[in-house]
Amino acid sequence: MADTFSTLVDTFKNVGVSRAYGSPVQLGGQEVIPVALVSFGFGGGNEADGGASGGGGGGMVLPLGVYRNDGGGVTFRPNTVVTLVCLVPLVSVLGAAVRKAIRAAKR
């Protein structure tokens, strides 16, 4: 199990960087480079007395946007859908804090 885990770690050591920035693509006469937030993890364990062992893993990729090279310079174009989805928890927490502040002010 330890050999398998160390092999997995060596294999995935630099995969995050290579997956976060995609290969340049020509789109509508412009060169774009996709950018994503890449996160993954693996775990494992064993129980010496019972002889049980296990492992698992998972990952997540959020497409953040693209870098666009149109000849005059490079600009970042964010993915608005992902940006809005990422703002939902922030807006929810902010709303709850404002609601509590208003209740406290009324007392």
mmCIF file with all atom_site columns, C-alpha atoms in Angstrom:
data_model
loop_
_atom_site.group_PDB
_atom_site.id
_atom_site.type_symbol
_atom_site.label_atom_id
_atom_site.label_alt_id
_atom_site.label_comp_id
_atom_site.label_asym_id
_atom_site.label_entity_id
_atom_site.label_seq_id
_atom_site.pdbx_PDB_ins_code
_atom_site.Cartn_x
_atom_site.Cartn_y
_atom_site.Cartn_z
_atom_site.occupancy
_atom_site.B_iso_or_equiv
_atom_site.pdbx_formal_charge
_atom_site.auth_seq_id
_atom_site.auth_comp_id
_atom_site.auth_asym_id
_atom_site.auth_atom_id
_atom_site.pdbx_PDB_model_num
ATOM 1   C CA . MET A 1 1   ? 0.000   0.000  0.000   1.00 0.00 ? 1   MET A CA 1
ATOM 2   C CA . ALA A 1 2   ? 2.823   2.421  0.850   1.00 0.00 ? 2   ALA A CA 1
ATOM 3   C CA . ASP A 1 3   ? 4.487   1.798  -2.521  1.00 0.00 ? 3   ASP A CA 1
ATOM 4   C CA . THR A 1 4   ? 1.234   2.435  -4.358  1.00 0.00 ? 4   THR A CA 1
ATOM 5   C CA . PHE A 1 5   ? 0.639   5.670  -2.456  1.00 0.00 ? 5   PHE A CA 1
ATOM 6   C CA . SER A 1 6   ? 4.153   7.003  -3.098  1.00 0.00 ? 6   SER A CA 1
ATOM 7   C CA . THR A 1 7   ? 3.799   6.151  -6.788  1.00 0.00 ? 7   THR A CA 1
ATOM 8   C CA . LEU A 1 8   ? 0.507   8.066  -6.894  1.00 0.00 ? 8   LEU A CA 1
ATOM 9   C CA . VAL A 1 9   ? 2.104   11.074 -5.196  1.00 0.00 ? 9   VAL A CA 1
ATOM 10  C CA . ASP A 1 10  ? 4.982   11.096 -7.686  1.00 0.00 ? 10  ASP A CA 1
ATOM 11  C CA . THR A 1 11  ? 2.578   10.817 -10.613 1.00 0.00 ? 11  THR A CA 1
ATOM 12  C CA . PHE A 1 12  ? 0.348   13.705 -9.522  1.00 0.00 ? 12  PHE A CA 1
ATOM 13  C CA . LYS A 1 13  ? 3.040   16.004 -8.108  1.00 0.00 ? 13  LYS A CA 1
ATOM 14  C CA . ASN A 1 14  ? 2.882   18.588 -10.915 1.00 0.00 ? 14  ASN A CA 1
ATOM 15  C CA . VAL A 1 15  ? -0.443  17.775 -12.508 1.00 0.00 ? 15  VAL A CA 1
ATOM 16  C CA . GLY A 1 16  ? -2.204  20.754 -10.874 1.00 0.00 ? 16  GLY A CA 1
ATOM 17  C CA . VAL A 1 17  ? -0.048  23.319 -12.645 1.00 0.00 ? 17  VAL A CA 1
ATOM 18  C CA . SER A 1 18  ? -0.314  21.610 -16.010 1.00 0.00 ? 18  SER A CA 1
ATOM 19  C CA . ARG A 1 19  ? -4.106  21.356 -15.687 1.00 0.00 ? 19  ARG A CA 1
ATOM 20  C CA . ALA A 1 20  ? -4.711  24.898 -14.400 1.00 0.00 ? 20  ALA A CA 1
ATOM 21  C CA . TYR A 1 21  ? -3.578  26.456 -17.681 1.00 0.00 ? 21  TYR A CA 1
ATOM 22  C CA . GLY A 1 22  ? -4.746  24.767 -20.871 1.00 0.00 ? 22  GLY A CA 1
ATOM 23  C CA . SER A 1 23  ? -3.093  24.690 -24.249 1.00 0.00 ? 23  SER A CA 1
ATOM 24  C CA . PRO A 1 24  ? -3.478  27.850 -26.378 1.00 0.00 ? 24  PRO A CA 1
ATOM 25  C CA . VAL A 1 25  ? -6.448  27.680 -28.772 1.00 0.00 ? 25  VAL A CA 1
ATOM 26  C CA . GLN A 1 26  ? -7.240  29.847 -31.814 1.00 0.00 ? 26  GLN A CA 1
ATOM 27  C CA . LEU A 1 27  ? -10.816 31.150 -31.497 1.00 0.00 ? 27  LEU A CA 1
ATOM 28  C CA . GLY A 1 28  ? -12.224 33.810 -33.798 1.00 0.00 ? 28  GLY A CA 1
ATOM 29  C CA . GLY A 1 29  ? -8.787  34.991 -34.889 1.00 0.00 ? 29  GLY A CA 1
ATOM 30  C CA . GLN A 1 30  ? -7.599  35.378 -31.303 1.00 0.00 ? 30  GLN A CA 1
ATOM 31  C CA . GLU A 1 31  ? -5.415  33.144 -29.197 1.00 0.00 ? 31  GLU A CA 1
ATOM 32  C CA . VAL A 1 32  ? -7.014  32.137 -25.888 1.00 0.00 ? 32  VAL A CA 1
ATOM 33  C CA . ILE A 1 33  ? -5.547  30.177 -22.980 1.00 0.00 ? 33  ILE A CA 1
ATOM 34  C CA . PRO A 1 34  ? -8.106  28.564 -20.647 1.00 0.00 ? 34  PRO A CA 1
ATOM 35  C CA . VAL A 1 35  ? -7.554  28.952 -16.897 1.00 0.00 ? 35  VAL A CA 1
ATOM 36  C CA . ALA A 1 36  ? -9.090  26.735 -14.214 1.00 0.00 ? 36  ALA A CA 1
ATOM 37  C CA . LEU A 1 37  ? -8.895  26.171 -10.486 1.00 0.00 ? 37  LEU A CA 1
ATOM 38  C CA . VAL A 1 38  ? -7.803  22.549 -10.030 1.00 0.00 ? 38  VAL A CA 1
ATOM 39  C CA . SER A 1 39  ? -7.974  20.770 -6.687  1.00 0.00 ? 39  SER A CA 1
ATOM 40  C CA . PHE A 1 40  ? -7.627  17.099 -5.890  1.00 0.00 ? 40  PHE A CA 1
ATOM 41  C CA . GLY A 1 41  ? -6.683  14.871 -3.018  1.00 0.00 ? 41  GLY A CA 1
ATOM 42  C CA . PHE A 1 42  ? -6.066  11.282 -2.113  1.00 0.00 ? 42  PHE A CA 1
ATOM 43  C CA . GLY A 1 43  ? -6.119  9.444  1.167   1.00 0.00 ? 43  GLY A CA 1
ATOM 44  C CA . GLY A 1 44  ? -5.571  5.996  2.480   1.00 0.00 ? 44  GLY A CA 1
ATOM 45  C CA . GLY A 1 45  ? -5.110  4.038  5.616   1.00 0.00 ? 45  GLY A CA 1
ATOM 46  C CA . ASN A 1 46  ? -4.948  0.634  7.155   1.00 0.00 ? 46  ASN A CA 1
ATOM 47  C CA . GLU A 1 47  ? -5.676  -1.058 10.408  1.00 0.00 ? 47  GLU A CA 1
ATOM 48  C CA . ALA A 1 48  ? -2.779  -3.207 11.552  1.00 0.00 ? 48  ALA A CA 1
ATOM 49  C CA . ASP A 1 49  ? -4.753  -5.543 13.835  1.00 0.00 ? 49  ASP A CA 1
ATOM 50  C CA . GLY A 1 50  ? -7.756  -6.216 11.628  1.00 0.00 ? 50  GLY A CA 1
ATOM 51  C CA . GLY A 1 51  ? -5.881  -6.298 8.341   1.00 0.00 ? 51  GLY A CA 1
ATOM 52  C CA . ALA A 1 52  ? -8.300  -3.789 6.809   1.00 0.00 ? 52  ALA A CA 1
ATOM 53  C CA . SER A 1 53  ? -7.144  -1.099 4.441   1.00 0.00 ? 53  SER A CA 1
ATOM 54  C CA . GLY A 1 54  ? -8.728  1.453  2.162   1.00 0.00 ? 54  GLY A CA 1
ATOM 55  C CA . GLY A 1 55  ? -8.219  4.516  0.112   1.00 0.00 ? 55  GLY A CA 1
ATOM 56  C CA . GLY A 1 56  ? -9.972  7.084  -1.961  1.00 0.00 ? 56  GLY A CA 1
ATOM 57  C CA . GLY A 1 57  ? -9.620  10.269 -3.865  1.00 0.00 ? 57  GLY A CA 1
ATOM 58  C CA . GLY A 1 58  ? -11.474 13.070 -5.487  1.00 0.00 ? 58  GLY A CA 1
ATOM 59  C CA . GLY A 1 59  ? -11.067 16.265 -7.371  1.00 0.00 ? 59  GLY A CA 1
ATOM 60  C CA . MET A 1 60  ? -12.687 19.443 -8.576  1.00 0.00 ? 60  MET A CA 1
ATOM 61  C CA . VAL A 1 61  ? -12.129 21.737 -11.553 1.00 0.00 ? 61  VAL A CA 1
ATOM 62  C CA . LEU A 1 62  ? -13.661 25.225 -11.837 1.00 0.00 ? 62  LEU A CA 1
ATOM 63  C CA . PRO A 1 63  ? -13.221 26.989 -15.196 1.00 0.00 ? 63  PRO A CA 1
ATOM 64  C CA . LEU A 1 64  ? -12.233 30.511 -14.120 1.00 0.00 ? 64  LEU A CA 1
ATOM 65  C CA . GLY A 1 65  ? -11.888 32.135 -17.540 1.00 0.00 ? 65  GLY A CA 1
ATOM 66  C CA . VAL A 1 66  ? -9.414  32.682 -20.355 1.00 0.00 ? 66  VAL A CA 1
ATOM 67  C CA . TYR A 1 67  ? -6.399  34.812 -21.134 1.00 0.00 ? 67  TYR A CA 1
ATOM 68  C CA . ARG A 1 68  ? -6.956  36.436 -24.517 1.00 0.00 ? 68  ARG A CA 1
ATOM 69  C CA . ASN A 1 69  ? -4.149  37.568 -26.798 1.00 0.00 ? 69  ASN A CA 1
ATOM 70  C CA . ASP A 1 70  ? -5.566  39.751 -29.562 1.00 0.00 ? 70  ASP A CA 1
ATOM 71  C CA . GLY A 1 71  ? -2.267  41.171 -30.787 1.00 0.00 ? 71  GLY A CA 1
ATOM 72  C CA . GLY A 1 72  ? -2.491  44.387 -28.764 1.00 0.00 ? 72  GLY A CA 1
ATOM 73  C CA . GLY A 1 73  ? -1.944  42.762 -25.379 1.00 0.00 ? 73  GLY A CA 1
ATOM 74  C CA . VAL A 1 74  ? -3.117  40.033 -23.087 1.00 0.00 ? 74  VAL A CA 1
ATOM 75  C CA . THR A 1 75  ? -6.335  40.410 -21.103 1.00 0.00 ? 75  THR A CA 1
ATOM 76  C CA . PHE A 1 76  ? -8.159  38.086 -18.701 1.00 0.00 ? 76  PHE A CA 1
ATOM 77  C CA . ARG A 1 77  ? -11.834 37.361 -19.408 1.00 0.00 ? 77  ARG A CA 1
ATOM 78  C CA . PRO A 1 78  ? -13.513 35.781 -16.367 1.00 0.00 ? 78  PRO A CA 1
ATOM 79  C CA . ASN A 1 79  ? -16.178 33.087 -16.580 1.00 0.00 ? 79  ASN A CA 1
ATOM 80  C CA . THR A 1 80  ? -19.151 35.040 -15.235 1.00 0.00 ? 80  THR A CA 1
ATOM 81  C CA . VAL A 1 81  ? -21.222 31.952 -14.371 1.00 0.00 ? 81  VAL A CA 1
ATOM 82  C CA . VAL A 1 82  ? -18.514 30.510 -12.111 1.00 0.00 ? 82  VAL A CA 1
ATOM 83  C CA . THR A 1 83  ? -17.871 33.948 -10.599 1.00 0.00 ? 83  THR A CA 1
ATOM 84  C CA . LEU A 1 84  ? -21.555 34.307 -9.697  1.00 0.00 ? 84  LEU A CA 1
ATOM 85  C CA . VAL A 1 85  ? -21.724 30.771 -8.289  1.00 0.00 ? 85  VAL A CA 1
ATOM 86  C CA . CYS A 1 86  ? -18.655 31.452 -6.122  1.00 0.00 ? 86  CYS A CA 1
ATOM 87  C CA . LEU A 1 87  ? -20.278 34.655 -4.825  1.00 0.00 ? 87  LEU A CA 1
ATOM 88  C CA . VAL A 1 88  ? -23.406 32.842 -3.559  1.00 0.00 ? 88  VAL A CA 1
ATOM 89  C CA . PRO A 1 89  ? -21.858 31.763 -0.213  1.00 0.00 ? 89  PRO A CA 1
ATOM 90  C CA . LEU A 1 90  ? -20.391 35.228 0.317   1.00 0.00 ? 90  LEU A CA 1
ATOM 91  C CA . VAL A 1 91  ? -23.729 36.940 -0.332  1.00 0.00 ? 91  VAL A CA 1
ATOM 92  C CA . SER A 1 92  ? -25.491 34.428 1.921   1.00 0.00 ? 92  SER A CA 1
ATOM 93  C CA . VAL A 1 93  ? -23.116 35.066 4.839   1.00 0.00 ? 93  VAL A CA 1
ATOM 94  C CA . LEU A 1 94  ? -23.277 38.818 4.290   1.00 0.00 ? 94  LEU A CA 1
ATOM 95  C CA . GLY A 1 95  ? -27.096 38.694 4.256   1.00 0.00 ? 95  GLY A CA 1
ATOM 96  C CA . ALA A 1 96  ? -27.209 36.733 7.504   1.00 0.00 ? 96  ALA A CA 1
ATOM 97  C CA . ALA A 1 97  ? -24.815 39.201 9.154   1.00 0.00 ? 97  ALA A CA 1
ATOM 98  C CA . VAL A 1 98  ? -26.888 42.200 8.030   1.00 0.00 ? 98  VAL A CA 1
ATOM 99  C CA . ARG A 1 99  ? -30.083 40.517 9.268   1.00 0.00 ? 99  ARG A CA 1
ATOM 100 C CA . LYS A 1 100 ? -28.525 39.914 12.701  1.00 0.00 ? 100 LYS A CA 1
ATOM 101 C CA . ALA A 1 101 ? -27.239 43.503 12.829  1.00 0.00 ? 101 ALA A CA 1
ATOM 102 C CA . ILE A 1 102 ? -30.713 44.862 12.046  1.00 0.00 ? 102 ILE A CA 1
ATOM 103 C CA . ARG A 1 103 ? -32.298 42.665 14.735  1.00 0.00 ? 103 ARG A CA 1
ATOM 104 C CA . ALA A 1 104 ? -29.714 43.811 17.269  1.00 0.00 ? 104 ALA A CA 1
ATOM 105 C CA . ALA A 1 105 ? -30.310 47.465 16.363  1.00 0.00 ? 105 ALA A CA 1
ATOM 106 C CA . LYS A 1 106 ? -34.090 47.122 16.894  1.00 0.00 ? 106 LYS A CA 1
ATOM 107 C CA . ARG A 1 107 ? -33.671 45.871 20.461  1.00 0.00 ? 107 ARG A CA 1
#
